[in-house]
Coordinates of C-alpha atoms and ligand atoms in Angstrom, one line a residue:
X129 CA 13.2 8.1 25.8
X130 CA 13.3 4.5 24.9
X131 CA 12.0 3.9 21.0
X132 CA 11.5 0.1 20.3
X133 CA 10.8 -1.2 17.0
X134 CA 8.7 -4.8 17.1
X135 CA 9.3 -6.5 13.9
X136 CA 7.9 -4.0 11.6
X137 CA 7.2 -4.5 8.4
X138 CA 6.6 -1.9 5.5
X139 CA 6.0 -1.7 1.9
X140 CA 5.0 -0.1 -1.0
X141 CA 1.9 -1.3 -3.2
X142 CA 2.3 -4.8 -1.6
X143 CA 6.1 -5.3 -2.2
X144 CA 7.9 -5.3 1.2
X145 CA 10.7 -3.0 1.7
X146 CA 11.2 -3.5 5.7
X147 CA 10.8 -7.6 6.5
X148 CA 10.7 -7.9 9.8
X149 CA 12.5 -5.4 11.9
X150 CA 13.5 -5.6 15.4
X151 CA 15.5 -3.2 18.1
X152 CA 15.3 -1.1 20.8
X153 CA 17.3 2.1 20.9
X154 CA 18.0 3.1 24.4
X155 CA 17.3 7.0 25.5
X156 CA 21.1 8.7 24.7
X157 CA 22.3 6.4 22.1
X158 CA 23.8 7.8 18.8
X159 CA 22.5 4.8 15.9
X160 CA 24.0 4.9 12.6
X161 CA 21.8 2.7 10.3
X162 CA 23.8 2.1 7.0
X163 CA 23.2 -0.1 3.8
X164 CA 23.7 -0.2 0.4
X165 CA 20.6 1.4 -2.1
X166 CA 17.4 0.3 -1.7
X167 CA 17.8 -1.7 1.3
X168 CA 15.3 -0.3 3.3
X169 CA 17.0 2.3 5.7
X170 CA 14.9 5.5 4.3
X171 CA 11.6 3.2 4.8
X172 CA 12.7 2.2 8.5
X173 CA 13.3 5.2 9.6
X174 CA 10.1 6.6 8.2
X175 CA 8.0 3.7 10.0
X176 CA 10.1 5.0 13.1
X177 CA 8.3 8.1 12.4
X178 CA 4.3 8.8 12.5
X179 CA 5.2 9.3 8.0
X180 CA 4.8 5.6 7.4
X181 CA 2.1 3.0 8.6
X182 CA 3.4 -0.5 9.5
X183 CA 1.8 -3.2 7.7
X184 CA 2.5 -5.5 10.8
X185 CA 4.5 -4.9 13.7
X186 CA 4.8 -1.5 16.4
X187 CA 7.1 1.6 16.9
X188 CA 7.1 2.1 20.8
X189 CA 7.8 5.2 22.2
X190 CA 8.7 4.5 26.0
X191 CA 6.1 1.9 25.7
X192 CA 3.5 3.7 23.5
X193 CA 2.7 2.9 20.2
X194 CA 3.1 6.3 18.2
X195 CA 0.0 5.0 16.3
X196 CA -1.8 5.4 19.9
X197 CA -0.3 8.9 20.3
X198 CA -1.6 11.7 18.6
X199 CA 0.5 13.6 15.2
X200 CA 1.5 16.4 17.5
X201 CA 2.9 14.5 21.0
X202 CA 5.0 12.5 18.8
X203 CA 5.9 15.4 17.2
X204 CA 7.1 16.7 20.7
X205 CA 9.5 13.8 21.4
X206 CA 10.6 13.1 18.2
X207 CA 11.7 14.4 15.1
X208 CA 12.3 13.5 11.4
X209 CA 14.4 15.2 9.0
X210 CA 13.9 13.2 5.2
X211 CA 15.9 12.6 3.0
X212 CA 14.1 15.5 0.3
X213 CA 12.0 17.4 2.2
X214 CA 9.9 19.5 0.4
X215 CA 8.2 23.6 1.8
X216 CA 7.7 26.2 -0.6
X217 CA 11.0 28.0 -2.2
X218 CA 9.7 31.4 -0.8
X219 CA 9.7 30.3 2.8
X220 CA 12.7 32.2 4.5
X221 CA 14.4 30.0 6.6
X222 CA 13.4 31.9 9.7
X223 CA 10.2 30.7 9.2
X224 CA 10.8 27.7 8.2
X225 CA 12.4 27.3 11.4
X226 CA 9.6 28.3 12.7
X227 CA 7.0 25.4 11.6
X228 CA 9.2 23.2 14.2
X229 CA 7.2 24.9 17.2
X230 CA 3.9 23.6 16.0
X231 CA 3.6 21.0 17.9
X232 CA 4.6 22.9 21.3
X233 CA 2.1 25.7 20.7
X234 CA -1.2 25.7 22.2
X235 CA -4.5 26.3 20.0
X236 CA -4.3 29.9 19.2
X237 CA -0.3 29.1 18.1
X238 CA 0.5 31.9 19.8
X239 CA 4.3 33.2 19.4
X240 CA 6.1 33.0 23.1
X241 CA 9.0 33.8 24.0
X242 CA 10.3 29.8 24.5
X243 CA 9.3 29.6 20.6
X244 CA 11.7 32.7 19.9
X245 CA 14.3 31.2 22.0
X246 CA 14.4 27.8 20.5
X247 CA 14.1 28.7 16.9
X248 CA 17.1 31.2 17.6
X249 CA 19.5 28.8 19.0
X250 CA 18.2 26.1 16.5
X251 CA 19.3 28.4 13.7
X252 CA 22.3 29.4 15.3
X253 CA 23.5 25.6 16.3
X254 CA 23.2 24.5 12.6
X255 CA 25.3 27.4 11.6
X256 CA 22.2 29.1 9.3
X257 CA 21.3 32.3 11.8
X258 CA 23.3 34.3 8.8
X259 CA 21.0 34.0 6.0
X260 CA 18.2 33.4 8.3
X261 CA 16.0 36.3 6.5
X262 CA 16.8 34.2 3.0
X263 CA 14.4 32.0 1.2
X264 CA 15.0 28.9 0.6
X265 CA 15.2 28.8 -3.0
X266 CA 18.2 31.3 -2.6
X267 CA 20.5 28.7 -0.8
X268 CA 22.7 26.2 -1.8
X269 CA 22.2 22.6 -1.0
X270 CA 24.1 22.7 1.8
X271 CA 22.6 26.0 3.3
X272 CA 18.8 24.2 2.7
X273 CA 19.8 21.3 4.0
X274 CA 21.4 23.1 7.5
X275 CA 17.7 24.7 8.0
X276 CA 16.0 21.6 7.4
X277 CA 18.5 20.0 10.4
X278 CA 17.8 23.5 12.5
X279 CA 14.0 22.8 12.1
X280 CA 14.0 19.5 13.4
X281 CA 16.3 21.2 16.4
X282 CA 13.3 24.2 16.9
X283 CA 11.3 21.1 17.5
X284 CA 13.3 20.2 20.8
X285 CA 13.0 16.6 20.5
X286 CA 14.6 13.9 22.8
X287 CA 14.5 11.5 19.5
X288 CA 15.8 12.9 16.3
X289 CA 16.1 10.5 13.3
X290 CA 18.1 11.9 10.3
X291 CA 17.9 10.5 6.9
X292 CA 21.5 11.3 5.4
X293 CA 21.8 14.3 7.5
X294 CA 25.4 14.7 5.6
X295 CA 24.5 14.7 2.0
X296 CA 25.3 17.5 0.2
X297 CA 27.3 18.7 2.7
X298 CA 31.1 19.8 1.4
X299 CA 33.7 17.9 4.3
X300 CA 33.8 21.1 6.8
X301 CA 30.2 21.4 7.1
X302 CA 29.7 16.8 7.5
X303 CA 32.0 17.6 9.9
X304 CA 30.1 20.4 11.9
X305 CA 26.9 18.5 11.3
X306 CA 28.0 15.6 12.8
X307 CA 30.1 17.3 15.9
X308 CA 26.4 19.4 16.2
X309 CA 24.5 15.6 16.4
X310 CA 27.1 14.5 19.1
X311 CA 26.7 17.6 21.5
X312 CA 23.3 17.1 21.2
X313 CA 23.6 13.8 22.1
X314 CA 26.1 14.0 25.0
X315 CA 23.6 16.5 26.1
X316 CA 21.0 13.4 26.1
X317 CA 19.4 13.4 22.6
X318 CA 18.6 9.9 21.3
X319 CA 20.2 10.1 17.5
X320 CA 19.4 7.8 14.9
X321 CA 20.9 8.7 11.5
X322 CA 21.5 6.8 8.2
X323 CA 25.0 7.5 6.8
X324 CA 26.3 6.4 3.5
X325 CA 29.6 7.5 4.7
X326 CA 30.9 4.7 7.1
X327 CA 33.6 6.4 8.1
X328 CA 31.8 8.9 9.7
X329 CA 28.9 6.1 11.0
X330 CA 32.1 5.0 12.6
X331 CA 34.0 7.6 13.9
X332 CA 30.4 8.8 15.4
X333 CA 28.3 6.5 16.4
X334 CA 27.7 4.0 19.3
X335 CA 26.1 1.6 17.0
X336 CA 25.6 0.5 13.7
X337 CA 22.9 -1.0 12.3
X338 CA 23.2 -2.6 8.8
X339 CA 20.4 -3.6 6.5
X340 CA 20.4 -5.8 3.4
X341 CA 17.1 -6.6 1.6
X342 CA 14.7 -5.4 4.2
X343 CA 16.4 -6.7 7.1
X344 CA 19.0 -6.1 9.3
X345 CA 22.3 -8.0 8.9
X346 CA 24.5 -7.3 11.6
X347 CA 23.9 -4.3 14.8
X348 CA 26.1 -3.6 17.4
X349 CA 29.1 -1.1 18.3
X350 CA 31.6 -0.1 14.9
X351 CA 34.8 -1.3 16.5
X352 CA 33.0 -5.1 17.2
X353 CA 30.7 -5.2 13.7
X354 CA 32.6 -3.5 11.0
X355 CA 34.8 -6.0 9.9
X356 CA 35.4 -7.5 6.3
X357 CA 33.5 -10.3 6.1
X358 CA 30.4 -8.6 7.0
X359 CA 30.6 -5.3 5.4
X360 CA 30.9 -7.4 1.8
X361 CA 27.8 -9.2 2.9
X362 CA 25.9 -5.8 3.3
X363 CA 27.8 -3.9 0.4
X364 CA 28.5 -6.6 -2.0
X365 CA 32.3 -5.3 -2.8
X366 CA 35.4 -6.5 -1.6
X367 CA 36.3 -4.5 1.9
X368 CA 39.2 -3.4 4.5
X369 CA 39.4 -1.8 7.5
X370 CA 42.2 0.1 8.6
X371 CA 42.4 1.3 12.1
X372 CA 42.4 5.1 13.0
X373 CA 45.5 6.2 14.6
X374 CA 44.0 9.2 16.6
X375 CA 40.9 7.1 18.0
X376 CA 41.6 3.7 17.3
X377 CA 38.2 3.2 15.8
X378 CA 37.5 1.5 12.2
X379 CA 38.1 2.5 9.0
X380 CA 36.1 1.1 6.4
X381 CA 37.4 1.2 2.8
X382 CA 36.5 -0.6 -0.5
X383 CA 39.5 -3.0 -1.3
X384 CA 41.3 -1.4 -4.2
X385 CA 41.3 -3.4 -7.7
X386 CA 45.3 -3.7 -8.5
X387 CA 44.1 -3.3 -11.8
X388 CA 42.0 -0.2 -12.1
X389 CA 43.6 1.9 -8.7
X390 CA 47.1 3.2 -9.1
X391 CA 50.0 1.8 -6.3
X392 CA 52.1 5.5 -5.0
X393 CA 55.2 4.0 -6.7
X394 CA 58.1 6.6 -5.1
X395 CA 60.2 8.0 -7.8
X396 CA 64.0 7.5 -7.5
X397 CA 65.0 11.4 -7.4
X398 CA 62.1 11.8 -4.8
X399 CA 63.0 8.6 -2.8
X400 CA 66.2 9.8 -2.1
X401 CA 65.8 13.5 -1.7
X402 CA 63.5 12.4 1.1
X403 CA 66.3 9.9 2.3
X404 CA 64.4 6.7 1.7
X405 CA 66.7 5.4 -1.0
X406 CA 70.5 4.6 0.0
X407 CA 72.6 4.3 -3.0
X408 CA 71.9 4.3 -6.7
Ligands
LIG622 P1 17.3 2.9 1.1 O1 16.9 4.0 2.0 O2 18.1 1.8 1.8 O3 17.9 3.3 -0.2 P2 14.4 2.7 0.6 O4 13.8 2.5 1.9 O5 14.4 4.0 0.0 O6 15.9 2.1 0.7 O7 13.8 1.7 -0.4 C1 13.5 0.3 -0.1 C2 12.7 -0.3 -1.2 O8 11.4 0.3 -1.3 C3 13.3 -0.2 -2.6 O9 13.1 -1.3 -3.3 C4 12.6 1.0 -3.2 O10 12.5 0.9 -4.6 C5 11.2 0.9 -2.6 N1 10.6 2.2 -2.4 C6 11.1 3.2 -1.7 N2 10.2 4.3 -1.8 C7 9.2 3.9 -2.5 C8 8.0 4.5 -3.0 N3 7.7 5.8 -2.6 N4 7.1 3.8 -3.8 C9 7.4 2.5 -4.2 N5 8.5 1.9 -3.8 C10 9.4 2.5 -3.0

């Protein structure tokens, strides 16, 4: 499913947040869309959504505008996971899980058995079937936020946009999370995630897309666009890249200040227990 964004622009109360957006993401891509605060990314991806109304421009959906389509068949190609989201503390997350069949059940929202099935192995691919009987307001941030990502899954969408699907997350579970996004993908879901974390945008993405101010500064794959120059045209700090030595892929860094960062001086009785130091 092909989602094509026609220079869209959003705002708040007449102050424009998005200015001018344009790209096309193509049906099995994995996006990252990275930026520093307040540059737009959580806006985008809501005008991506049916959540927020362009002022001017159109989000296609294989040719459709999604303001043409109704809440619910967007809803069945395409899902949104914000950045806070917000459902009542009692909720368990079974049936939280549950609320992403809505827009596959008919009238009477009738429980089948493809609703069971699909809220099952949602829960269990984000790793929450175990306290699946828990409410919400039990969990830590890292449990809530895996039932937030296995409600968006329940939904069975062939385009799921994440807004920092990570955060919270301790390094094992970003990790999980984001080998869960790329099965899903290599199994032909179109993702589209912003990630504060660029090593991760880079180690997992096909492309990176990088706003400043509203509008996009550089998009294209990590190995080609994250390079120094650009990255402290986006960020504003002085950046490196080092090079992975598994994957070969980038590895963004801040440049360290000589003055604030310590340097890994080697001690002398170290240096030469280790045999790095010959002679006194
Ligand atoms: P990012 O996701 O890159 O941090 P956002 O899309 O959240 O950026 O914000 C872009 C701009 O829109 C910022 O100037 C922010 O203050 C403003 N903004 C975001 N949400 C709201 C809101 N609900 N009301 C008013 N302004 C907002």
């Amino acid at each position: 499913m092909r989602l094509t964004v026609e220079d869209v622009h959003l705002g708040y109360n007449g102050r424009i947040a998005v200015d001018g957006v344009s790209f096309a993401v193509e049906p099995g891509e994995m996006v990252a869309i990275v930026g520093p605060n307040g540059s737009g990314k959580s806006t985008l991806l809501r005008g991506m959504s049916r959540l927020q109304k362009p002022s001017t421009g159109r989000v296609l959906l294989n040719g459709t505008d999604i303001r043409e389509m109704s809440a619910r068949q967007v809803a069945r190609n395409l899902a949104i996971l914000t950045q806070s989201p917000d459902a009542g503390s009692d909720l368990t997350v079974r049936e939280l899980v549950f609320r992403g069949r809505y827009p596959h059940q008919g009238i009477l929202q009738r429980v089948t058995r493809a609703d069971i099935e699909a809220v099952e192995w949602a829960m269990h691919a984000a790793d929450t079937a175990q306290f699946a009987s828990r409410p919400l307001g039990s969990l830590s941030g890292g449990e809530r936020q895996r039932a937030w990502i296995a409600l968006a899954l329940a939904q069975q969408p062939r385009v799921l946009l994440l807004d920092e699907p990570t955060s919270f997350l301790d390094i094992s579970h970003q990790v999980e999370v984001m080998h869960l996004l790329r099965r899903l993908n290599h199994q032909g879901m179109t993702v589209v995630a912003v990630h504060h974390d660029l090593v991760l945008a880079a180690r997992f993405s096909d492309r990176v897309i990088a706003m400043r101010a509203g509008r996009i500064e550089f998009d294209g794959p990590p190995l080609k666009v994250f390079e120094p120059a650009g990255l402290e045209r986006v960020f504003g700090v002085p950046m490196m890249i080092l090079t992975d030595p598994e994957t070969g892929l980038p590895i963004p860094l801040p440049r360290p200040d000589p003055l604030l960062c310590p340097v890994a001086h080697t001690e002398p009785a170290e240096a030469s227990r280790t045999g790095r130091l010959s002679g006194g």
